[in-house]
mmCIF file of C-alpha atoms and ligand atoms in Angstrom:
data_model
loop_
_atom_site.group_PDB
_atom_site.id
_atom_site.type_symbol
_atom_site.label_atom_id
_atom_site.label_comp_id
_atom_site.label_asym_id
_atom_site.label_seq_id
_atom_site.Cartn_x
_atom_site.Cartn_y
_atom_site.Cartn_z
ATOM 1 C CA UNK A 1 -12.870 -24.376 -14.968
ATOM 2 C CA UNK A 2 -12.501 -20.750 -15.898
ATOM 3 C CA UNK A 3 -11.961 -18.456 -12.947
ATOM 4 C CA UNK A 4 -11.424 -14.782 -13.792
ATOM 5 C CA UNK A 5 -8.889 -12.926 -11.658
ATOM 6 C CA UNK A 6 -11.470 -10.471 -10.329
ATOM 7 C CA UNK A 7 -15.141 -9.591 -10.725
ATOM 8 C CA UNK A 8 -17.307 -6.947 -9.032
ATOM 9 C CA UNK A 9 -20.122 -8.295 -6.823
ATOM 10 C CA UNK A 10 -23.070 -6.591 -8.506
ATOM 11 C CA UNK A 11 -26.651 -7.719 -7.887
ATOM 12 C CA UNK A 12 -30.171 -6.679 -8.822
ATOM 13 C CA UNK A 13 -30.234 -4.060 -6.087
ATOM 14 C CA UNK A 14 -27.342 -2.061 -7.576
ATOM 15 C CA UNK A 15 -28.943 -2.296 -11.030
ATOM 16 C CA UNK A 16 -32.322 -1.145 -9.675
ATOM 17 C CA UNK A 17 -30.762 1.799 -7.835
ATOM 18 C CA UNK A 18 -28.949 2.943 -10.991
ATOM 19 C CA UNK A 19 -32.279 2.866 -12.853
ATOM 20 C CA UNK A 20 -33.975 4.824 -10.040
ATOM 21 C CA UNK A 21 -31.191 7.399 -10.108
ATOM 22 C CA UNK A 22 -31.453 7.882 -13.850
ATOM 23 C CA UNK A 23 -35.222 8.338 -13.523
ATOM 24 C CA UNK A 24 -34.603 11.015 -10.869
ATOM 25 C CA UNK A 25 -32.546 13.011 -13.423
ATOM 26 C CA UNK A 26 -29.704 13.486 -10.894
ATOM 27 C CA UNK A 27 -26.982 12.044 -13.081
ATOM 28 C CA UNK A 28 -24.139 14.062 -11.576
ATOM 29 C CA UNK A 29 -23.345 14.956 -7.972
ATOM 30 C CA UNK A 30 -26.584 15.289 -6.001
ATOM 31 C CA UNK A 31 -28.456 14.036 -2.928
ATOM 32 C CA UNK A 32 -27.205 10.426 -3.184
ATOM 33 C CA UNK A 33 -23.565 11.524 -3.179
ATOM 34 C CA UNK A 34 -24.229 13.494 0.024
ATOM 35 C CA UNK A 35 -25.972 10.472 1.557
ATOM 36 C CA UNK A 36 -23.108 8.170 0.562
ATOM 37 C CA UNK A 37 -20.599 10.622 2.091
ATOM 38 C CA UNK A 38 -22.540 10.691 5.368
ATOM 39 C CA UNK A 39 -22.831 6.905 5.581
ATOM 40 C CA UNK A 40 -19.213 6.356 4.580
ATOM 41 C CA UNK A 41 -17.881 8.869 7.100
ATOM 42 C CA UNK A 42 -19.832 7.071 9.862
ATOM 43 C CA UNK A 43 -18.500 3.719 8.641
ATOM 44 C CA UNK A 44 -14.898 4.972 8.516
ATOM 45 C CA UNK A 45 -15.140 6.767 11.864
ATOM 46 C CA UNK A 46 -14.177 10.125 10.384
ATOM 47 C CA UNK A 47 -15.987 13.468 10.762
ATOM 48 C CA UNK A 48 -15.641 14.353 7.049
ATOM 49 C CA UNK A 49 -15.937 12.398 3.806
ATOM 50 C CA UNK A 50 -15.833 13.703 0.241
ATOM 51 C CA UNK A 51 -16.994 11.626 -2.721
ATOM 52 C CA UNK A 52 -14.704 11.795 -5.751
ATOM 53 C CA UNK A 53 -14.338 10.119 -9.122
ATOM 54 C CA UNK A 54 -11.275 8.098 -8.035
ATOM 55 C CA UNK A 55 -8.747 7.418 -5.318
ATOM 56 C CA UNK A 56 -6.152 8.995 -7.602
ATOM 57 C CA UNK A 57 -8.117 12.275 -7.490
ATOM 58 C CA UNK A 58 -8.246 11.924 -3.709
ATOM 59 C CA UNK A 59 -4.489 11.457 -3.386
ATOM 60 C CA UNK A 60 -3.897 14.496 -5.606
ATOM 61 C CA UNK A 61 -6.326 16.785 -3.733
ATOM 62 C CA UNK A 62 -5.197 15.540 -0.320
ATOM 63 C CA UNK A 63 -1.656 16.653 -1.050
ATOM 64 C CA UNK A 64 -2.763 20.008 -2.476
ATOM 65 C CA UNK A 65 -5.029 20.569 0.542
ATOM 66 C CA UNK A 66 -2.082 20.340 2.940
ATOM 67 C CA UNK A 67 0.009 22.656 0.771
ATOM 68 C CA UNK A 68 2.358 20.200 -0.953
ATOM 69 C CA UNK A 69 3.991 21.612 -4.075
ATOM 70 C CA UNK A 70 7.263 22.158 -5.952
ATOM 71 C CA UNK A 71 10.353 21.836 -3.755
ATOM 72 C CA UNK A 72 8.657 19.459 -1.315
ATOM 73 C CA UNK A 73 9.364 15.758 -0.803
ATOM 74 C CA UNK A 74 6.768 13.101 -0.081
ATOM 75 C CA UNK A 75 7.713 9.675 1.249
ATOM 76 C CA UNK A 76 5.922 6.586 -0.008
ATOM 77 C CA UNK A 77 6.476 2.946 -0.934
ATOM 78 C CA UNK A 78 7.695 1.697 -4.313
ATOM 79 C CA UNK A 79 5.441 -1.341 -3.852
ATOM 80 C CA UNK A 80 2.216 0.271 -5.018
ATOM 81 C CA UNK A 81 0.162 1.179 -8.036
ATOM 82 C CA UNK A 82 1.694 4.043 -10.017
ATOM 83 C CA UNK A 83 -1.162 6.388 -9.008
ATOM 84 C CA UNK A 84 0.344 6.858 -5.549
ATOM 85 C CA UNK A 85 3.583 8.280 -6.939
ATOM 86 C CA UNK A 86 2.064 9.917 -10.026
ATOM 87 C CA UNK A 87 -0.042 12.207 -7.831
ATOM 88 C CA UNK A 88 3.102 13.344 -5.993
ATOM 89 C CA UNK A 89 4.533 14.261 -9.410
ATOM 90 C CA UNK A 90 1.266 16.098 -10.266
ATOM 91 C CA UNK A 91 1.730 18.429 -7.280
ATOM 92 C CA UNK A 92 5.276 19.269 -8.417
ATOM 93 C CA UNK A 93 6.811 17.558 -5.372
ATOM 94 C CA UNK A 94 9.403 14.770 -5.438
ATOM 95 C CA UNK A 95 8.515 11.180 -4.532
ATOM 96 C CA UNK A 96 10.989 9.628 -2.091
ATOM 97 C CA UNK A 97 10.680 5.865 -1.850
ATOM 98 C CA UNK A 98 11.284 3.748 1.232
ATOM 99 C CA UNK A 99 11.600 -0.031 0.941
ATOM 100 C CA UNK A 100 9.005 -2.465 2.259
ATOM 101 C CA UNK A 101 8.986 -4.825 5.200
ATOM 102 C CA UNK A 102 9.271 -8.215 3.448
ATOM 103 C CA UNK A 103 6.850 -9.769 5.936
ATOM 104 C CA UNK A 104 3.875 -7.418 5.525
ATOM 105 C CA UNK A 105 4.893 -5.913 2.161
ATOM 106 C CA UNK A 106 3.963 -2.506 3.623
ATOM 107 C CA UNK A 107 6.389 0.433 3.866
ATOM 108 C CA UNK A 108 9.054 -0.446 6.469
ATOM 109 C CA UNK A 109 8.399 2.038 9.291
ATOM 110 C CA UNK A 110 11.929 1.441 10.630
ATOM 111 C CA UNK A 111 13.442 2.811 7.391
ATOM 112 C CA UNK A 112 11.293 5.928 7.105
ATOM 113 C CA UNK A 113 13.232 8.207 9.462
ATOM 114 C CA UNK A 114 16.480 8.025 7.482
ATOM 115 C CA UNK A 115 14.598 9.223 4.363
ATOM 116 C CA UNK A 116 13.235 12.357 6.064
ATOM 117 C CA UNK A 117 14.897 15.645 5.030
ATOM 118 C CA UNK A 118 14.010 19.298 5.775
ATOM 119 C CA UNK A 119 11.960 19.211 2.552
ATOM 120 C CA UNK A 120 9.782 16.264 3.588
ATOM 121 C CA UNK A 121 6.147 17.341 3.992
ATOM 122 C CA UNK A 122 4.119 14.135 4.094
ATOM 123 C CA UNK A 123 4.086 10.356 4.315
ATOM 124 C CA UNK A 124 1.827 8.316 2.055
ATOM 125 C CA UNK A 125 1.660 4.785 3.470
ATOM 126 C CA UNK A 126 -0.230 2.207 1.379
ATOM 127 C CA UNK A 127 -2.104 -0.528 3.247
ATOM 128 C CA UNK A 128 -0.974 -3.264 0.891
ATOM 129 C CA UNK A 129 -3.629 -5.900 0.143
ATOM 130 C CA UNK A 130 -5.722 -4.490 3.008
ATOM 131 C CA UNK A 131 -3.304 -5.212 5.875
ATOM 132 C CA UNK A 132 -2.721 -1.964 7.807
ATOM 133 C CA UNK A 133 0.696 -0.273 7.979
ATOM 134 C CA UNK A 134 2.421 0.330 11.327
ATOM 135 C CA UNK A 135 0.456 3.500 11.993
ATOM 136 C CA UNK A 136 1.649 4.154 15.564
ATOM 137 C CA UNK A 137 5.289 4.281 14.442
ATOM 138 C CA UNK A 138 4.407 6.453 11.425
ATOM 139 C CA UNK A 139 2.284 8.854 13.493
ATOM 140 C CA UNK A 140 5.099 9.188 16.027
ATOM 141 C CA UNK A 141 7.507 10.161 13.213
ATOM 142 C CA UNK A 142 4.946 12.504 11.656
ATOM 143 C CA UNK A 143 4.454 14.291 14.973
ATOM 144 C CA UNK A 144 8.184 14.554 15.607
ATOM 145 C CA UNK A 145 8.999 15.933 12.140
ATOM 146 C CA UNK A 146 5.684 17.804 11.595
ATOM 147 C CA UNK A 147 4.639 15.733 8.598
ATOM 148 C CA UNK A 148 1.132 15.034 7.338
ATOM 149 C CA UNK A 149 -0.047 11.456 6.934
ATOM 150 C CA UNK A 150 -2.112 10.774 3.827
ATOM 151 C CA UNK A 151 -3.107 7.117 3.661
ATOM 152 C CA UNK A 152 -3.538 5.325 0.351
ATOM 153 C CA UNK A 153 -6.375 3.070 1.479
ATOM 154 C CA UNK A 154 -7.285 1.855 -2.018
ATOM 155 C CA UNK A 155 -7.094 -1.720 -0.653
ATOM 156 C CA UNK A 156 -8.266 -0.911 2.834
ATOM 157 C CA UNK A 157 -12.028 -0.351 2.853
ATOM 158 C CA UNK A 158 -12.916 -2.450 5.958
ATOM 159 C CA UNK A 159 -9.354 -2.647 7.354
ATOM 160 C CA UNK A 160 -8.853 -1.872 11.018
ATOM 161 C CA UNK A 161 -5.687 -0.919 12.836
ATOM 162 C CA UNK A 162 -6.039 -2.105 16.446
ATOM 163 C CA UNK A 163 -9.859 -1.895 16.325
ATOM 164 C CA UNK A 164 -9.787 1.538 14.679
ATOM 165 C CA UNK A 165 -11.177 1.701 11.145
ATOM 166 C CA UNK A 166 -8.772 2.883 8.461
ATOM 167 C CA UNK A 167 -10.190 6.312 7.662
ATOM 168 C CA UNK A 168 -10.102 7.446 11.294
ATOM 169 C CA UNK A 169 -6.311 7.325 11.806
ATOM 170 C CA UNK A 170 -4.144 9.587 9.586
ATOM 171 C CA UNK A 171 -4.855 13.211 8.646
ATOM 172 C CA UNK A 172 -6.421 12.250 5.312
ATOM 173 C CA UNK A 173 -7.349 8.820 3.938
ATOM 174 C CA UNK A 174 -8.046 8.024 0.277
ATOM 175 C CA UNK A 175 -10.248 5.083 -0.715
ATOM 176 C CA UNK A 176 -10.856 3.565 -4.152
ATOM 177 C CA UNK A 177 -14.118 2.183 -5.509
ATOM 178 C CA UNK A 178 -12.533 1.018 -8.766
ATOM 179 C CA UNK A 179 -14.223 -2.022 -10.278
ATOM 180 C CA UNK A 180 -11.881 -4.607 -8.684
ATOM 181 C CA UNK A 181 -11.806 -3.047 -5.209
ATOM 182 C CA UNK A 182 -13.667 -4.367 -2.138
ATOM 183 C CA UNK A 183 -16.425 -1.783 -2.546
ATOM 184 C CA UNK A 184 -16.907 -1.108 -6.256
ATOM 185 C CA UNK A 185 -18.760 1.612 -8.129
ATOM 186 C CA UNK A 186 -16.861 1.144 -11.423
ATOM 187 C CA UNK A 187 -14.852 4.301 -11.014
ATOM 188 C CA UNK A 188 -15.029 6.244 -7.765
ATOM 189 C CA UNK A 189 -13.267 7.214 -4.607
ATOM 190 C CA UNK A 190 -13.756 8.780 -1.198
ATOM 191 C CA UNK A 191 -11.513 10.890 0.985
ATOM 192 C CA UNK A 192 -11.947 11.095 4.743
ATOM 193 C CA UNK A 193 -10.306 13.905 6.707
ATOM 194 C CA UNK A 194 -10.073 14.760 10.384
ATOM 195 C CA UNK A 195 -9.768 18.520 9.828
ATOM 196 C CA UNK A 196 -12.812 20.480 8.689
ATOM 197 C CA UNK A 197 -10.848 23.126 6.792
ATOM 198 C CA UNK A 198 -8.830 20.505 4.907
ATOM 199 C CA UNK A 199 -12.050 18.648 4.045
ATOM 200 C CA UNK A 200 -13.649 21.859 2.758
ATOM 201 C CA UNK A 201 -10.592 22.640 0.626
ATOM 202 C CA UNK A 202 -10.748 19.159 -0.929
ATOM 203 C CA UNK A 203 -14.479 19.540 -1.565
ATOM 204 C CA UNK A 204 -14.086 22.930 -3.252
ATOM 205 C CA UNK A 205 -11.080 21.816 -5.340
ATOM 206 C CA UNK A 206 -12.990 18.749 -6.516
ATOM 207 C CA UNK A 207 -15.464 20.969 -8.393
ATOM 208 C CA UNK A 208 -13.577 23.709 -10.247
ATOM 209 C CA UNK A 209 -12.775 25.591 -7.048
ATOM 210 C CA UNK A 210 -16.408 26.667 -6.899
ATOM 211 C CA UNK A 211 -17.921 27.452 -3.531
ATOM 212 C CA UNK A 212 -21.245 25.759 -4.360
ATOM 213 C CA UNK A 213 -22.027 22.524 -6.135
ATOM 214 C CA UNK A 214 -24.697 22.038 -8.781
ATOM 215 C CA UNK A 215 -27.177 20.543 -6.360
ATOM 216 C CA UNK A 216 -27.133 23.569 -4.087
ATOM 217 C CA UNK A 217 -27.155 25.933 -7.046
ATOM 218 C CA UNK A 218 -30.224 24.503 -8.735
ATOM 219 C CA UNK A 219 -32.353 23.386 -5.797
ATOM 220 C CA UNK A 220 -35.168 25.691 -4.616
ATOM 221 C CA UNK A 221 -33.022 27.120 -1.839
ATOM 222 C CA UNK A 222 -30.060 27.812 -4.122
ATOM 223 C CA UNK A 223 -29.295 30.528 -6.646
ATOM 224 C CA UNK A 224 -27.405 31.014 -9.896
ATOM 225 C CA UNK A 225 -24.472 32.662 -8.130
ATOM 226 C CA UNK A 226 -21.108 31.008 -7.492
ATOM 227 C CA UNK A 227 -17.513 32.042 -7.029
ATOM 228 C CA UNK A 228 -14.312 30.348 -8.167
ATOM 229 C CA UNK A 229 -11.734 30.548 -5.409
ATOM 230 C CA UNK A 230 -9.051 28.242 -6.851
ATOM 231 C CA UNK A 231 -8.293 26.906 -10.326
ATOM 232 C CA UNK A 232 -9.888 23.651 -9.177
ATOM 233 C CA UNK A 233 -10.374 20.256 -10.776
ATOM 234 C CA UNK A 234 -13.291 18.192 -12.031
ATOM 235 C CA UNK A 235 -12.993 15.264 -9.650
ATOM 236 C CA UNK A 236 -16.515 14.953 -8.227
ATOM 237 C CA UNK A 237 -18.486 11.756 -7.719
ATOM 238 C CA UNK A 238 -21.794 11.273 -9.537
ATOM 239 C CA UNK A 239 -25.116 10.130 -8.068
ATOM 240 C CA UNK A 240 -25.017 7.069 -10.329
ATOM 241 C CA UNK A 241 -21.771 6.023 -8.624
ATOM 242 C CA UNK A 242 -23.186 6.902 -5.196
ATOM 243 C CA UNK A 243 -26.320 4.816 -5.885
ATOM 244 C CA UNK A 244 -24.125 1.756 -6.472
ATOM 245 C CA UNK A 245 -21.870 2.662 -3.550
ATOM 246 C CA UNK A 246 -24.751 2.910 -1.063
ATOM 247 C CA UNK A 247 -25.865 -0.626 -1.926
ATOM 248 C CA UNK A 248 -22.292 -1.919 -1.802
ATOM 249 C CA UNK A 249 -21.749 -0.308 1.604
ATOM 250 C CA UNK A 250 -24.867 -2.087 2.928
ATOM 251 C CA UNK A 251 -23.543 -5.387 1.518
ATOM 252 C CA UNK A 252 -20.003 -4.836 2.768
ATOM 253 C CA UNK A 253 -20.190 -7.050 5.902
ATOM 254 C CA UNK A 254 -21.525 -9.908 3.802
ATOM 255 C CA UNK A 255 -18.938 -9.389 1.038
ATOM 256 C CA UNK A 256 -16.106 -9.179 3.548
ATOM 257 C CA UNK A 257 -17.259 -12.334 5.338
ATOM 258 C CA UNK A 258 -16.841 -14.170 2.015
ATOM 259 C CA UNK A 259 -13.389 -12.665 1.418
ATOM 260 C CA UNK A 260 -12.378 -13.712 4.936
ATOM 261 C CA UNK A 261 -13.709 -17.261 4.421
ATOM 262 C CA UNK A 262 -11.896 -17.649 1.096
ATOM 263 C CA UNK A 263 -8.651 -16.173 2.423
ATOM 264 C CA UNK A 264 -8.817 -18.655 5.329
ATOM 265 C CA UNK A 265 -9.269 -21.545 2.889
ATOM 266 C CA UNK A 266 -6.114 -20.435 1.032
ATOM 267 C CA UNK A 267 -4.161 -19.877 4.261
ATOM 268 C CA UNK A 268 -5.084 -23.324 5.556
ATOM 269 C CA UNK A 269 -4.400 -25.073 2.243
ATOM 270 C CA UNK A 270 -0.968 -23.449 1.836
ATOM 271 C CA UNK A 271 0.126 -23.765 5.479
ATOM 272 C CA UNK A 272 1.848 -27.083 4.753
ATOM 273 C CA UNK A 273 3.191 -26.049 1.332
ATOM 274 C CA UNK A 274 6.750 -24.879 2.019
ATOM 275 C CA UNK A 275 7.168 -23.766 -1.599
ATOM 276 C CA UNK A 276 5.146 -20.626 -0.913
ATOM 277 C CA UNK A 277 5.255 -17.575 1.318
ATOM 278 C CA UNK A 278 1.656 -16.830 2.279
ATOM 279 C CA UNK A 279 0.271 -13.384 3.218
ATOM 280 C CA UNK A 280 0.983 -12.106 6.701
ATOM 281 C CA UNK A 281 -1.982 -11.638 9.002
ATOM 282 C CA UNK A 282 -2.312 -10.721 12.667
ATOM 283 C CA UNK A 283 -5.173 -10.821 15.176
ATOM 284 C CA UNK A 284 -4.149 -7.334 16.290
ATOM 285 C CA UNK A 285 -5.590 -5.801 13.120
ATOM 286 C CA UNK A 286 -8.382 -6.496 10.654
ATOM 287 C CA UNK A 287 -7.210 -7.542 7.203
ATOM 288 C CA UNK A 288 -9.547 -6.418 4.406
ATOM 289 C CA UNK A 289 -8.259 -9.179 2.108
ATOM 290 C CA UNK A 290 -8.398 -7.056 -1.008
ATOM 291 C CA UNK A 291 -5.575 -9.169 -2.467
ATOM 292 C CA UNK A 292 -4.255 -12.629 -1.784
ATOM 293 C CA UNK A 293 -0.582 -12.559 -2.812
ATOM 294 C CA UNK A 294 1.614 -15.655 -2.636
ATOM 295 C CA UNK A 295 5.367 -15.529 -3.179
ATOM 296 C CA UNK A 296 7.430 -18.400 -4.585
ATOM 297 C CA UNK A 297 10.282 -19.751 -2.479
ATOM 298 C CA UNK A 298 13.783 -20.421 -3.824
ATOM 299 C CA UNK A 299 13.437 -24.176 -3.874
ATOM 300 C CA UNK A 300 10.676 -24.081 -6.487
ATOM 301 C CA UNK A 301 12.307 -24.666 -9.841
ATOM 302 C CA UNK A 302 9.883 -22.606 -11.918
ATOM 303 C CA UNK A 303 9.874 -18.887 -12.546
ATOM 304 C CA UNK A 304 7.023 -16.679 -11.398
ATOM 305 C CA UNK A 305 6.085 -15.985 -15.026
ATOM 306 C CA UNK A 306 6.014 -19.685 -15.921
ATOM 307 C CA UNK A 307 3.960 -20.390 -12.797
ATOM 308 C CA UNK A 308 1.406 -17.852 -14.043
ATOM 309 C CA UNK A 309 1.335 -19.582 -17.460
ATOM 310 C CA UNK A 310 0.600 -22.917 -15.712
ATOM 311 C CA UNK A 311 -2.249 -21.310 -13.742
ATOM 312 C CA UNK A 312 -3.634 -19.749 -16.931
ATOM 313 C CA UNK A 313 -3.598 -23.211 -18.561
ATOM 314 C CA UNK A 314 -5.601 -24.465 -15.584
ATOM 315 C CA UNK A 315 -8.182 -21.723 -16.251
ATOM 316 C CA UNK A 316 -7.118 -19.516 -13.349
ATOM 317 C CA UNK A 317 -6.778 -15.761 -13.791
ATOM 318 C CA UNK A 318 -3.975 -14.073 -11.859
ATOM 319 C CA UNK A 319 -2.288 -10.710 -11.507
ATOM 320 C CA UNK A 320 0.956 -9.329 -10.110
ATOM 321 C CA UNK A 321 0.929 -6.706 -7.349
ATOM 322 C CA UNK A 322 3.004 -4.735 -7.901
ATOM 323 C CA UNK A 323 5.543 -3.841 -10.553
ATOM 324 C CA UNK A 324 7.583 -1.457 -8.355
ATOM 325 C CA UNK A 325 6.890 2.158 -9.290
ATOM 326 C CA UNK A 326 10.646 2.686 -9.648
ATOM 327 C CA UNK A 327 10.776 0.068 -12.452
ATOM 328 C CA UNK A 328 8.440 1.968 -14.774
ATOM 329 C CA UNK A 329 10.179 3.804 -17.646
ATOM 330 C CA UNK A 330 8.990 7.229 -16.490
ATOM 331 C CA UNK A 331 10.554 6.779 -13.045
ATOM 332 C CA UNK A 332 13.665 5.139 -14.507
ATOM 333 C CA UNK A 333 14.136 8.193 -16.694
ATOM 334 C CA UNK A 334 13.909 10.358 -13.571
ATOM 335 C CA UNK A 335 16.823 8.340 -12.172
ATOM 336 C CA UNK A 336 15.017 6.027 -9.720
ATOM 337 C CA UNK A 337 16.470 2.503 -9.380
ATOM 338 C CA UNK A 338 14.583 -0.494 -7.979
ATOM 339 C CA UNK A 339 17.900 -2.031 -6.839
ATOM 340 C CA UNK A 340 17.817 0.515 -3.988
ATOM 341 C CA UNK A 341 14.683 -1.197 -2.656
ATOM 342 C CA UNK A 342 15.766 -4.842 -2.470
ATOM 343 C CA UNK A 343 12.740 -6.081 -0.511
ATOM 344 C CA UNK A 344 10.336 -4.565 -3.046
ATOM 345 C CA UNK A 345 12.410 -5.943 -5.923
ATOM 346 C CA UNK A 346 12.419 -9.425 -4.455
ATOM 347 C CA UNK A 347 8.708 -9.378 -3.583
ATOM 348 C CA UNK A 348 7.881 -8.375 -7.153
ATOM 349 C CA UNK A 349 9.961 -11.194 -8.642
ATOM 350 C CA UNK A 350 8.136 -13.811 -6.536
ATOM 351 C CA UNK A 351 4.590 -12.448 -6.289
ATOM 352 C CA UNK A 352 1.414 -13.902 -7.764
ATOM 353 C CA UNK A 353 -2.020 -12.535 -6.847
ATOM 354 C CA UNK A 354 -4.631 -15.295 -6.760
ATOM 355 C CA UNK A 355 -8.352 -14.724 -7.379
ATOM 356 C CA UNK A 356 -10.129 -13.566 -4.204
ATOM 357 C CA UNK A 357 -13.571 -11.996 -4.422
ATOM 358 C CA UNK A 358 -17.042 -12.597 -3.007
ATOM 359 C CA UNK A 359 -18.441 -13.767 -6.362
ATOM 360 C CA UNK A 360 -16.246 -16.895 -6.278
ATOM 361 C CA UNK A 361 -17.672 -20.189 -5.085
ATOM 362 C CA UNK A 362 -15.979 -22.183 -2.330
ATOM 363 C CA UNK A 363 -15.424 -24.918 -4.894
ATOM 364 C CA UNK A 364 -13.474 -22.482 -7.081
ATOM 365 C CA UNK A 365 -11.314 -21.391 -4.146
ATOM 366 C CA UNK A 366 -10.460 -25.026 -3.369
ATOM 367 C CA UNK A 367 -9.703 -25.649 -7.041
ATOM 368 C CA UNK A 368 -7.272 -22.691 -7.176
ATOM 369 C CA UNK A 369 -5.541 -23.908 -3.995
ATOM 370 C CA UNK A 370 -5.210 -27.470 -5.359
ATOM 371 C CA UNK A 371 -3.791 -26.264 -8.659
ATOM 372 C CA UNK A 372 -1.250 -23.978 -6.950
ATOM 373 C CA UNK A 373 -0.061 -26.801 -4.683
ATOM 374 C CA UNK A 374 0.068 -29.274 -7.538
ATOM 375 C CA UNK A 375 2.232 -26.968 -9.715
ATOM 376 C CA UNK A 376 4.487 -26.138 -6.759
ATOM 377 C CA UNK A 377 4.991 -29.854 -5.980
ATOM 378 C CA UNK A 378 5.692 -30.644 -9.617
ATOM 379 C CA UNK A 379 8.586 -28.150 -9.699
ATOM 380 C CA UNK A 380 10.022 -28.779 -6.255
ATOM 381 C CA UNK A 381 13.821 -29.028 -6.368
HETATM 382 C C1 PLP B 1 -6.403 1.060 -7.276
HETATM 383 C C2 PLP B 1 -5.334 1.801 -6.599
HETATM 384 C C3 PLP B 1 -5.235 3.202 -6.661
HETATM 385 C C4 PLP B 1 -6.032 4.024 -7.605
HETATM 386 O O1 PLP B 1 -7.401 3.980 -7.382
HETATM 387 P P1 PLP B 1 -8.367 4.647 -8.462
HETATM 388 O O2 PLP B 1 -9.686 4.730 -7.738
HETATM 389 O O3 PLP B 1 -8.411 3.727 -9.644
HETATM 390 O O4 PLP B 1 -7.823 5.977 -8.791
HETATM 391 C C5 PLP B 1 -4.285 3.831 -5.880
HETATM 392 N N1 PLP B 1 -3.446 3.138 -5.090
HETATM 393 C C6 PLP B 1 -3.503 1.788 -5.016
HETATM 394 C C7 PLP B 1 -2.572 1.088 -4.092
HETATM 395 C C8 PLP B 1 -4.429 1.080 -5.788
HETATM 396 O O5 PLP B 1 -4.439 -0.257 -5.750
#
């Protein structure tokens, strides 16, 4: 067997829609991006949605839109992809890391308050693997200290916090449509925002700070005139991305049903395997199952890295989520130390992400589970 770690779930419909888009000549932002924004904002339960070229762009613009800059501090988790922290650096602000809850692997809401200073302007929780953070606790803190909440929902398309879709909760939410994510357009992202002015600022900054986009300028109703109100960025989505995204959004229930089925197979298979810590789930929320991360227990006499080698030999692709941001050389050189975040450090040392995507077959999922259990049993102390 050869099971890649991740594959996008692309069918004939996506391919046909890309061809149709190219034949329409709208290669950049145009009517399909607007349609995708409308459909996504309805799906996410938010009044505003802005299509962008990545979640990273969204995180950057979200912070700029609420006025974050040099001298400010932004609180986030070290247990995330570097993009979350890099965008804080891009604004000139200082990332402040708060350790994770070892159970959920999300930022530990109980530890956030002690990291707040007079310079703190925002919280960026990351819904790790698609399981929502403790939003009520975070919102309570944000209200008390007048902080903005910008959610990194790169894993959380389809997640719900107590029946509320992620995208309808914090001030601004940033989604990723990167090739491995639950809804994939290759590269792409979407920001939802509750405030109209903030949404408009993000929209304008995503296209050079111009007050009109190309579609409006060149359509019959438009004109050649535009004004640049900020030194903006070039972060817009294209209609080719939106064409894929619209199909993926229609397929999302079906794709998520498969993720849920496969995650349940893993959960059931590993329930009796005391060598592993399995992902936390709760009926209170809806897990998007972007990742399926197991952690090795102490009584398994094999290192995480060797375990990955064994899985590779069995034809199983894996990944590790995440190398703590504070362990990367750039952050080390800034003086950050992962030892200060012991739960994140320990999670990283034990974590293995198993393949979980709708393009897998049930047979493949069972095979992965059997191989994991067999290796774990072989190295039991
Ligand atoms: C993938 C990812 C991002 C970045 O998304 P892009 O769309 O590739 O910019 C940000 N944060 C997390 C947690 C991610 O996994």
